[in-house]
């Protein structure tokens, strides 16, 4: 059986153009889909949380990391802050982290929590337990990297560095 399809040159060109047009649309859809996926991934990769100075509490998650601290922060007596594995806390200036409540910063061997400074020269004023109430004695800091904590200024800020303990 011999099948033959007779088509005019005009119809062949029209069919060819239609196929090319459909391929181009499909190709552009793939590019647009890929672009959209890349934008979503980049937004998630570059997510960050700005933390103004003042009282902090609750839970800091990896999804919100890095946490860019814009002023001195504190956990008040009776309150707590949990920092999840893999989180980076990046102090944007010479600010301190005063713990009057409970800090639970528990990383893992493969997913440490990092406390650091945006400016390595000036650093930040470190994690400070200064007159923390005895009822708040369950703070835990495990598998954490603490970088660029500096003890400068007037007393008691000129004592410590990464950590400072007074009447704890």
PDB file of N, CA, C and O in Angstrom, residues 50-80:
ATOM      1  N   UNK A  50      15.667  41.558  59.074  1.00  0.00           N
ATOM      2  CA  UNK A  50      16.246  42.705  59.762  1.00  0.00           C
ATOM      3  C   UNK A  50      15.703  42.732  61.192  1.00  0.00           C
ATOM      4  O   UNK A  50      14.497  42.638  61.411  1.00  0.00           O
ATOM      5  N   UNK A  51      16.617  42.832  62.158  1.00  0.00           N
ATOM      6  CA  UNK A  51      16.238  42.842  63.567  1.00  0.00           C
ATOM      7  C   UNK A  51      16.629  44.202  64.153  1.00  0.00           C
ATOM      8  O   UNK A  51      17.812  44.482  64.333  1.00  0.00           O
ATOM      9  N   UNK A  52      15.635  45.058  64.440  1.00  0.00           N
ATOM     10  CA  UNK A  52      15.975  46.342  65.056  1.00  0.00           C
ATOM     11  C   UNK A  52      16.405  46.121  66.501  1.00  0.00           C
ATOM     12  O   UNK A  52      16.134  45.082  67.101  1.00  0.00           O
ATOM     13  N   UNK A  53      17.090  47.087  67.071  1.00  0.00           N
ATOM     14  CA  UNK A  53      17.472  46.979  68.472  1.00  0.00           C
ATOM     15  C   UNK A  53      16.245  46.875  69.351  1.00  0.00           C
ATOM     16  O   UNK A  53      15.171  47.361  69.005  1.00  0.00           O
ATOM     17  N   UNK A  54      16.400  46.182  70.493  1.00  0.00           N
ATOM     18  CA  UNK A  54      15.291  46.061  71.428  1.00  0.00           C
ATOM     19  C   UNK A  54      15.098  44.624  71.880  1.00  0.00           C
ATOM     20  O   UNK A  54      16.023  43.817  71.875  1.00  0.00           O
ATOM     21  N   UNK A  55      13.879  44.303  72.271  1.00  0.00           N
ATOM     22  CA  UNK A  55      13.551  42.989  72.832  1.00  0.00           C
ATOM     23  C   UNK A  55      13.340  41.972  71.715  1.00  0.00           C
ATOM     24  O   UNK A  55      12.664  42.254  70.714  1.00  0.00           O
ATOM     25  N   UNK A  56      13.941  40.785  71.895  1.00  0.00           N
ATOM     26  CA  UNK A  56      13.755  39.681  70.958  1.00  0.00           C
ATOM     27  C   UNK A  56      13.236  38.468  71.726  1.00  0.00           C
ATOM     28  O   UNK A  56      13.544  38.285  72.900  1.00  0.00           O
ATOM     29  N   UNK A  57      12.457  37.639  71.040  1.00  0.00           N
ATOM     30  CA  UNK A  57      11.953  36.398  71.612  1.00  0.00           C
ATOM     31  C   UNK A  57      11.404  35.542  70.479  1.00  0.00           C
ATOM     32  O   UNK A  57      11.471  35.936  69.319  1.00  0.00           O
ATOM     33  N   UNK A  58      10.876  34.374  70.818  1.00  0.00           N
ATOM     34  CA  UNK A  58      10.295  33.505  69.801  1.00  0.00           C
ATOM     35  C   UNK A  58      11.317  32.543  69.235  1.00  0.00           C
ATOM     36  O   UNK A  58      12.208  32.064  69.944  1.00  0.00           O
ATOM     37  N   UNK A  59      11.214  32.290  67.930  1.00  0.00           N
ATOM     38  CA  UNK A  59      12.097  31.344  67.246  1.00  0.00           C
ATOM     39  C   UNK A  59      12.661  31.986  65.983  1.00  0.00           C
ATOM     40  O   UNK A  59      11.909  32.548  65.186  1.00  0.00           O
ATOM     41  N   UNK A  60      13.965  31.908  65.829  1.00  0.00           N
ATOM     42  CA  UNK A  60      14.622  32.347  64.610  1.00  0.00           C
ATOM     43  C   UNK A  60      14.912  31.100  63.791  1.00  0.00           C
ATOM     44  O   UNK A  60      15.643  30.212  64.228  1.00  0.00           O
ATOM     45  N   UNK A  61      14.332  31.043  62.580  1.00  0.00           N
ATOM     46  CA  UNK A  61      14.421  29.858  61.738  1.00  0.00           C
ATOM     47  C   UNK A  61      15.456  30.025  60.636  1.00  0.00           C
ATOM     48  O   UNK A  61      15.844  31.148  60.294  1.00  0.00           O
ATOM     49  N   UNK A  62      15.847  28.905  60.066  1.00  0.00           N
ATOM     50  CA  UNK A  62      16.794  28.927  58.952  1.00  0.00           C
ATOM     51  C   UNK A  62      16.197  29.671  57.761  1.00  0.00           C
ATOM     52  O   UNK A  62      16.909  30.371  57.044  1.00  0.00           O
ATOM     53  N   UNK A  63      14.894  29.565  57.564  1.00  0.00           N
ATOM     54  CA  UNK A  63      14.243  30.250  56.438  1.00  0.00           C
ATOM     55  C   UNK A  63      14.386  31.767  56.527  1.00  0.00           C
ATOM     56  O   UNK A  63      14.405  32.445  55.505  1.00  0.00           O
ATOM     57  N   UNK A  64      14.499  32.326  57.729  1.00  0.00           N
ATOM     58  CA  UNK A  64      14.643  33.771  57.892  1.00  0.00           C
ATOM     59  C   UNK A  64      16.071  34.248  57.969  1.00  0.00           C
ATOM     60  O   UNK A  64      16.338  35.438  58.107  1.00  0.00           O
ATOM     61  N   UNK A  65      17.010  33.315  57.891  1.00  0.00           N
ATOM     62  CA  UNK A  65      18.432  33.634  58.047  1.00  0.00           C
ATOM     63  C   UNK A  65      18.996  34.257  56.777  1.00  0.00           C
ATOM     64  O   UNK A  65      18.553  33.910  55.680  1.00  0.00           O
ATOM     65  N   UNK A  66      19.945  35.163  56.895  1.00  0.00           N
ATOM     66  CA  UNK A  66      20.576  35.645  58.118  1.00  0.00           C
ATOM     67  C   UNK A  66      19.708  36.685  58.822  1.00  0.00           C
ATOM     68  O   UNK A  66      18.908  37.371  58.208  1.00  0.00           O
ATOM     69  N   UNK A  67      19.893  36.786  60.128  1.00  0.00           N
ATOM     70  CA  UNK A  67      19.230  37.780  60.951  1.00  0.00           C
ATOM     71  C   UNK A  67      20.212  38.936  61.121  1.00  0.00           C
ATOM     72  O   UNK A  67      21.242  38.780  61.771  1.00  0.00           O
ATOM     73  N   UNK A  68      19.922  40.053  60.478  1.00  0.00           N
ATOM     74  CA  UNK A  68      20.812  41.219  60.492  1.00  0.00           C
ATOM     75  C   UNK A  68      20.395  42.149  61.627  1.00  0.00           C
ATOM     76  O   UNK A  68      19.364  42.826  61.546  1.00  0.00           O
ATOM     77  N   UNK A  69      21.198  42.154  62.685  1.00  0.00           N
ATOM     78  CA  UNK A  69      20.877  42.900  63.902  1.00  0.00           C
ATOM     79  C   UNK A  69      21.316  44.349  63.729  1.00  0.00           C
ATOM     80  O   UNK A  69      22.487  44.634  63.490  1.00  0.00           O
ATOM     81  N   UNK A  70      20.351  45.281  63.885  1.00  0.00           N
ATOM     82  CA  UNK A  70      20.567  46.704  63.626  1.00  0.00           C
ATOM     83  C   UNK A  70      20.782  47.537  64.884  1.00  0.00           C
ATOM     84  O   UNK A  70      20.900  48.753  64.807  1.00  0.00           O
ATOM     85  N   UNK A  71      20.792  46.905  66.061  1.00  0.00           N
ATOM     86  CA  UNK A  71      20.985  47.610  67.328  1.00  0.00           C
ATOM     87  C   UNK A  71      21.167  46.584  68.434  1.00  0.00           C
ATOM     88  O   UNK A  71      21.010  45.378  68.206  1.00  0.00           O
ATOM     89  N   UNK A  72      21.488  47.031  69.632  1.00  0.00           N
ATOM     90  CA  UNK A  72      21.636  46.092  70.750  1.00  0.00           C
ATOM     91  C   UNK A  72      20.295  45.421  71.013  1.00  0.00           C
ATOM     92  O   UNK A  72      19.241  46.065  70.975  1.00  0.00           O
ATOM     93  N   UNK A  73      20.346  44.112  71.283  1.00  0.00           N
ATOM     94  CA  UNK A  73      19.125  43.340  71.507  1.00  0.00           C
ATOM     95  C   UNK A  73      19.194  42.650  72.867  1.00  0.00           C
ATOM     96  O   UNK A  73      20.279  42.477  73.426  1.00  0.00           O
ATOM     97  N   UNK A  74      18.018  42.266  73.382  1.00  0.00           N
ATOM     98  CA  UNK A  74      17.995  41.566  74.666  1.00  0.00           C
ATOM     99  C   UNK A  74      16.800  40.629  74.740  1.00  0.00           C
ATOM    100  O   UNK A  74      15.748  40.884  74.148  1.00  0.00           O
ATOM    101  N   UNK A  75      17.002  39.554  75.488  1.00  0.00           N
ATOM    102  CA  UNK A  75      15.920  38.659  75.872  1.00  0.00           C
ATOM    103  C   UNK A  75      15.583  39.044  77.309  1.00  0.00           C
ATOM    104  O   UNK A  75      16.452  38.976  78.180  1.00  0.00           O
ATOM    105  N   UNK A  76      14.341  39.463  77.555  1.00  0.00           N
ATOM    106  CA  UNK A  76      13.967  39.938  78.884  1.00  0.00           C
ATOM    107  C   UNK A  76      13.743  38.775  79.848  1.00  0.00           C
ATOM    108  O   UNK A  76      13.527  37.635  79.440  1.00  0.00           O
ATOM    109  N   UNK A  77      13.809  39.077  81.140  1.00  0.00           N
ATOM    110  CA  UNK A  77      13.603  38.105  82.204  1.00  0.00           C
ATOM    111  C   UNK A  77      12.277  37.367  81.990  1.00  0.00           C
ATOM    112  O   UNK A  77      11.242  37.989  81.765  1.00  0.00           O
ATOM    113  N   UNK A  78      12.316  36.040  82.039  1.00  0.00           N
ATOM    114  CA  UNK A  78      11.122  35.227  81.885  1.00  0.00           C
ATOM    115  C   UNK A  78      10.768  34.891  80.455  1.00  0.00           C
ATOM    116  O   UNK A  78       9.847  34.127  80.196  1.00  0.00           O
ATOM    117  N   UNK A  79      11.468  35.465  79.495  1.00  0.00           N
ATOM    118  CA  UNK A  79      11.193  35.210  78.081  1.00  0.00           C
ATOM    119  C   UNK A  79      12.311  34.351  77.490  1.00  0.00           C
ATOM    120  O   UNK A  79      13.334  34.112  78.135  1.00  0.00           O
ATOM    121  N   UNK A  80      12.143  33.890  76.249  1.00  0.00           N
ATOM    122  CA  UNK A  80      13.170  33.043  75.639  1.00  0.00           C
ATOM    123  C   UNK A  80      13.258  33.274  74.137  1.00  0.00           C
ATOM    124  O   UNK A  80      12.318  33.751  73.507  1.00  0.00           O
TER     125      UNK A  80
END
